[in-house]
GROMACS .gro file of C-alpha atoms in nm:
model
  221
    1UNK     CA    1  -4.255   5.010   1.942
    2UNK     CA    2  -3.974   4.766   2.006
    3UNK     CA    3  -3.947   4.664   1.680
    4UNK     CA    4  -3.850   5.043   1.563
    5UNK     CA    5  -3.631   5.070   1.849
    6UNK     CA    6  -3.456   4.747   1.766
    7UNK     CA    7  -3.428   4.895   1.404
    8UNK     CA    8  -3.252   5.238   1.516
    9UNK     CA    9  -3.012   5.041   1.759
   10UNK     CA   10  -2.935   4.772   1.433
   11UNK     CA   11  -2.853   5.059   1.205
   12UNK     CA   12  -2.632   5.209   1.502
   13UNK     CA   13  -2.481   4.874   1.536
   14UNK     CA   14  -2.428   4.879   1.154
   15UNK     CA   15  -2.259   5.183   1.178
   16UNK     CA   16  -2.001   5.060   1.440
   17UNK     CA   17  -2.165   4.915   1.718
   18UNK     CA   18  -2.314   5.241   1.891
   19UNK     CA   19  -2.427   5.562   1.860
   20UNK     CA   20  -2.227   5.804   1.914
   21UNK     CA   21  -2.265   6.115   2.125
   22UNK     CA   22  -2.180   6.442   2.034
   23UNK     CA   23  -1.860   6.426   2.284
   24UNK     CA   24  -1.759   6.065   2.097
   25UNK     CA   25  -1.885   5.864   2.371
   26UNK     CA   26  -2.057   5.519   2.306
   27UNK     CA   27  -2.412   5.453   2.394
   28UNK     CA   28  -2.431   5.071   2.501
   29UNK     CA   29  -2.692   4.921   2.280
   30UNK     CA   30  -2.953   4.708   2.384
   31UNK     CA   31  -3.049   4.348   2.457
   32UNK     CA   32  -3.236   4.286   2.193
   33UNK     CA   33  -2.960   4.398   1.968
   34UNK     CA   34  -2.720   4.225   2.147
   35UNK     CA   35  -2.909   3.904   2.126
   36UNK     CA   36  -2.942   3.963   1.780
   37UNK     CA   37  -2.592   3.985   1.714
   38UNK     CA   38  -2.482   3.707   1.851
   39UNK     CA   39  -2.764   3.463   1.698
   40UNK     CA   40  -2.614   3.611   1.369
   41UNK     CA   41  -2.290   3.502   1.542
   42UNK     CA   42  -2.410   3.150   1.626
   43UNK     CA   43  -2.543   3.101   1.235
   44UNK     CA   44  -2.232   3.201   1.106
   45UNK     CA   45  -1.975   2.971   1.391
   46UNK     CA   46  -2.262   2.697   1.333
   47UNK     CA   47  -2.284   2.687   0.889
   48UNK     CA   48  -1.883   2.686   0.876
   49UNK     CA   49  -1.865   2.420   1.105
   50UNK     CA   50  -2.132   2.232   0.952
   51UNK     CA   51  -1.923   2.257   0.605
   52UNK     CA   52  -1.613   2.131   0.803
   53UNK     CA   53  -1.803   1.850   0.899
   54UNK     CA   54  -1.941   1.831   0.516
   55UNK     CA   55  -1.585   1.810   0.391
   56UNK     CA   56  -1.454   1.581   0.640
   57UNK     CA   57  -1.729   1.343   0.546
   58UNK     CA   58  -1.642   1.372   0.202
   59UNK     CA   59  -1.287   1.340   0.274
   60UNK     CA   60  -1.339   1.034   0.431
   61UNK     CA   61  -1.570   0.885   0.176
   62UNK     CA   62  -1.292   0.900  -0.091
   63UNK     CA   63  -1.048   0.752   0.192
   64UNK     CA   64  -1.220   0.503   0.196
   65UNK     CA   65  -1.286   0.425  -0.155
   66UNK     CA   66  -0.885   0.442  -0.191
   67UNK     CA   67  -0.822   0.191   0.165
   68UNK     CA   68  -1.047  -0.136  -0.012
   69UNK     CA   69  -0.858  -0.034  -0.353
   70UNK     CA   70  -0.523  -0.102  -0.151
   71UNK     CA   71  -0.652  -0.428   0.002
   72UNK     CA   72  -0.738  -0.585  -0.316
   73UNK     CA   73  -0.335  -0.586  -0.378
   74UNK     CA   74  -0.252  -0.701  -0.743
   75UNK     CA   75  -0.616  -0.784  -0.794
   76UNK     CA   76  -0.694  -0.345  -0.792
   77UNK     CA   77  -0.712  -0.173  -1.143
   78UNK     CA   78  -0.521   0.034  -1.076
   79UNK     CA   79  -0.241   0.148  -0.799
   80UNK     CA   80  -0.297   0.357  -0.489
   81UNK     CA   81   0.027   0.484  -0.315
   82UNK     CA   82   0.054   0.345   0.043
   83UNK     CA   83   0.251   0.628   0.191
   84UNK     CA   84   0.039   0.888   0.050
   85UNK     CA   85  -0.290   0.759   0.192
   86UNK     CA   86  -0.148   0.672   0.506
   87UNK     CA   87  -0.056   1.055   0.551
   88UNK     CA   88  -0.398   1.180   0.397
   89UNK     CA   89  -0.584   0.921   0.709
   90UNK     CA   90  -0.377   1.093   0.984
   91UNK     CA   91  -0.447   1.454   0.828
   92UNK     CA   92  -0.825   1.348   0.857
   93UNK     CA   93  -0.796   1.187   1.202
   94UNK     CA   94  -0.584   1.537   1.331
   95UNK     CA   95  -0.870   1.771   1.175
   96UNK     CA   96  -1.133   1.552   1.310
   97UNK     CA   97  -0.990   1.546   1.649
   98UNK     CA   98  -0.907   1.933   1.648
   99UNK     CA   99  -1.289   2.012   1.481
  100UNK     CA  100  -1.413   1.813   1.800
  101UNK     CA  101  -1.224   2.032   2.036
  102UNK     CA  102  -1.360   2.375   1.868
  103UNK     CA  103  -1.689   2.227   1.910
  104UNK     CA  104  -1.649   2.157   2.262
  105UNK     CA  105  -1.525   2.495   2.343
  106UNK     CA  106  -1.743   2.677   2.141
  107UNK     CA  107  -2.057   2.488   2.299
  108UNK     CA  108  -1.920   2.620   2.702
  109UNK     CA  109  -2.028   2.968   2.523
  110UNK     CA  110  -2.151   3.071   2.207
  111UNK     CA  111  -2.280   2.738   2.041
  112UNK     CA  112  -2.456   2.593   2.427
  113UNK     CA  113  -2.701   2.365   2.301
  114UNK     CA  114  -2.610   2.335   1.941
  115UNK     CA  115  -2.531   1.966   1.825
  116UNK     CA  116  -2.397   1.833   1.518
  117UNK     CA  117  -2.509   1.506   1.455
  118UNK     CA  118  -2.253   1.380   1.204
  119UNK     CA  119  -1.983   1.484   1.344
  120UNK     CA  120  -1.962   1.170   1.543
  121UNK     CA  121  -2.009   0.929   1.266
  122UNK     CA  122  -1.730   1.090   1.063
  123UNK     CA  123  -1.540   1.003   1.343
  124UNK     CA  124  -1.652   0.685   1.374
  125UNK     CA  125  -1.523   0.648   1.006
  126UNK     CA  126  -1.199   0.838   1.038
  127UNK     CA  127  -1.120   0.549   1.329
  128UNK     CA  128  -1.166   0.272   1.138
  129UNK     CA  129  -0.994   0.388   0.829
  130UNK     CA  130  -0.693   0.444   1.078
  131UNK     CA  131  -0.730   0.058   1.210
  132UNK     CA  132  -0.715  -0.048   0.871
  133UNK     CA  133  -0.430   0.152   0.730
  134UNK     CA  134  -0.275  -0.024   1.074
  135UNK     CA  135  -0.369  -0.375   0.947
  136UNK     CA  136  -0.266  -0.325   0.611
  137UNK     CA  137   0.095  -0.230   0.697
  138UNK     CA  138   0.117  -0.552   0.958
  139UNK     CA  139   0.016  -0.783   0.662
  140UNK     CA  140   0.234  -0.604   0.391
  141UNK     CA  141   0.519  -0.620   0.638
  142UNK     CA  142   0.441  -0.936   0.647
  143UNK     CA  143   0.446  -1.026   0.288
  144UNK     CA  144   0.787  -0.848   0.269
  145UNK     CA  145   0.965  -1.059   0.495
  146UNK     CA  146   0.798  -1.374   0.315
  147UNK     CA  147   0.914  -1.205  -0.003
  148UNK     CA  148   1.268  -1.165   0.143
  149UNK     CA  149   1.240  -1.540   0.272
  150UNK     CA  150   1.175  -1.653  -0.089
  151UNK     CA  151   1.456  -1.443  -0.240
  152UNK     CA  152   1.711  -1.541  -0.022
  153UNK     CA  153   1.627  -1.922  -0.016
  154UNK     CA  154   1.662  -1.880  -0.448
  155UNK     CA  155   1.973  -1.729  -0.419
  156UNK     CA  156   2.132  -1.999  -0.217
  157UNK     CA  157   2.004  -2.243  -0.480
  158UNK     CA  158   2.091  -2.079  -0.763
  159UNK     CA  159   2.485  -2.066  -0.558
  160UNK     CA  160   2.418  -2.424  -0.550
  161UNK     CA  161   2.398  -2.492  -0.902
  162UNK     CA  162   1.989  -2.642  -0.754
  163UNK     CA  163   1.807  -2.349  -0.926
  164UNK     CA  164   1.737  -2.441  -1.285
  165UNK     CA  165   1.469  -2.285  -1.528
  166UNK     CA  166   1.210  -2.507  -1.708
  167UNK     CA  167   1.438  -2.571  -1.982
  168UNK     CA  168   1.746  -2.641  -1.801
  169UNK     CA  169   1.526  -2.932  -1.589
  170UNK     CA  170   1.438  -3.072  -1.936
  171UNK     CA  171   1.760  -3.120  -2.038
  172UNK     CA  172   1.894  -3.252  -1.708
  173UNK     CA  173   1.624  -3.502  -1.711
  174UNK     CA  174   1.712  -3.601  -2.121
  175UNK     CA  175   2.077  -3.611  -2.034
  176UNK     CA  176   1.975  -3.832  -1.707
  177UNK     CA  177   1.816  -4.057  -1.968
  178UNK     CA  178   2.053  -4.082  -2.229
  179UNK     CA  179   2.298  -4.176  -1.901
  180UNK     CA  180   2.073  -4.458  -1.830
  181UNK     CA  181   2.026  -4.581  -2.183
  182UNK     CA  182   2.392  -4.632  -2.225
  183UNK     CA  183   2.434  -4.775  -1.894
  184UNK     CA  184   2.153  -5.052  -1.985
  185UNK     CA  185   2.283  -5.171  -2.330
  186UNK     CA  186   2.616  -5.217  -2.172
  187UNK     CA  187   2.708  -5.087  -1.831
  188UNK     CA  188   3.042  -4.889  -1.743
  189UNK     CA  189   3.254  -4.984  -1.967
  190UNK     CA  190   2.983  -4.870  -2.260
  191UNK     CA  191   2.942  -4.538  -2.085
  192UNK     CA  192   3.293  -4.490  -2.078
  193UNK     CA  193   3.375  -4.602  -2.470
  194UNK     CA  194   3.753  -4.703  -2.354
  195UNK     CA  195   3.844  -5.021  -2.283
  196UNK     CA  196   4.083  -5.037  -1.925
  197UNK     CA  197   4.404  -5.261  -1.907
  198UNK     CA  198   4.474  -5.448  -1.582
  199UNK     CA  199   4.623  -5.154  -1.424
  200UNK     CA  200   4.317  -4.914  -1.504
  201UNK     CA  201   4.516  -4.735  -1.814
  202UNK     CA  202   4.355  -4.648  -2.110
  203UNK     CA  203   4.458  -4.911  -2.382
  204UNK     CA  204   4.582  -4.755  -2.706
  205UNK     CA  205   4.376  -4.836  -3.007
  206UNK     CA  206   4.586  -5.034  -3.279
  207UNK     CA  207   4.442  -5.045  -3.605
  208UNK     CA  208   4.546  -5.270  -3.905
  209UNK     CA  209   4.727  -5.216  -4.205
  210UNK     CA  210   4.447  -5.244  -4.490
  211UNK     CA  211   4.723  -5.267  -4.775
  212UNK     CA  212   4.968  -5.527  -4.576
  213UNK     CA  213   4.599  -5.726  -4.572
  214UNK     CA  214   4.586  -5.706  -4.909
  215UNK     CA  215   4.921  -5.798  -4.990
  216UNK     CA  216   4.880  -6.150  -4.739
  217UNK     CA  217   4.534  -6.214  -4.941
  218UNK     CA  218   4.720  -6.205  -5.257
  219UNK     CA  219   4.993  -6.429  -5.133
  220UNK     CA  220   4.759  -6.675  -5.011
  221UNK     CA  221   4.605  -6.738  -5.307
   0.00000   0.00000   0.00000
């Protein structure tokens, strides 16, 4: 019946498509073999893009995973280079976009009527995880330039002399006491240790003669 016909024309097809006569020319084969053919067509066009879709998914997932690891900032376990996922996102976006377009042209012909449901929602995904790689370089740029704020405004202290450690402040504030000690046992002049003639010149010590002393005790008695 049909079935053995559609069995002949399938080992035909096997063989190259058609029979051939015995002058080399093709016999067309039939409908039923054609439509055969080209379900075995639309499997084959429909499981790889199915395990595109699969990987993207996947792809995505771990794309994720990696984004709210760069968010958490110093708070993460461990590092996740910024450049590198930003360039794995936008290789996920392109193949997204370009599986989308195969699907669309494939379902004018061959695939009309064949949907993939989660081919959408990987897109969804791919979109967000391109908003976010977005927002994440505003804010770092962001912390940068607060980060360059911060540098420079040290920098011009620390020209100033205004930039001290810990241990610098606690001796500035011991030496500021010490100051004020002095000054409150006996002002200026204390602080100073050298007594000032009328003209503002150092006087010049003069200290006695211990043995002429001795000699004028001596005498004296």
């Amino acid at each position: 019946g049909e079935g053995g016909a559609e069995g002949a024309d399938g080992a035909a097809g096997g063989a190259g498509g058609a029979k051939k006569g015995k002058k080399g020319k093709e016999k067309p084969v039939s409908a039923a073999v054609q439509r055969m053919r080209e379900d075995q067509e639309r499997r084959r066009e429909t499981d790889r893009i199915e395990e595109q879709v699969a990987l993207l998914t996947e792809d995505s997932r771990s794309a994720v995973k990696r984004l709210d690891t760069l968010n958490l900032g110093d708070r993460a376990l461990h590092r996740v280079d910024s450049e590198e996922l930003e360039a794995e996102i936008a290789a996920l976006d392109e193949r997204t976009a370009a599986l989308r377009a195969e699907i669309e042209r494939l379902q004018e012909g061959l695939l009309a009527g064949v949907t993939f449901e989660r081919l959408p929602l990987v897109g969804e995904v791919v979109s967000r995880l391109v908003e976010g790689m977005a927002e994440w370089k505003r804010r770092d740029e962001l912390r940068r330039k607060r980060k360059e704020k911060e540098k420079e405004r040290k920098e011009r202290l620390k020209a100033e002399g205004k930039l001290l450690t810990d241990a610098e402040r606690r001796k500035r504030a011991k030496d500021e006491a010490f100051k004020a000690s002095l000054a409150a046992q006996g002002g200026a002049a204390v602080a100073g240790l050298v007594a000032e003639d009328a003209g503002g010149r150092p006087k010049k010590v003069v200290y006695g003669d211990r043995r002429r002393r001795g000699k004028d005790s001596k005498a004296a008695a």
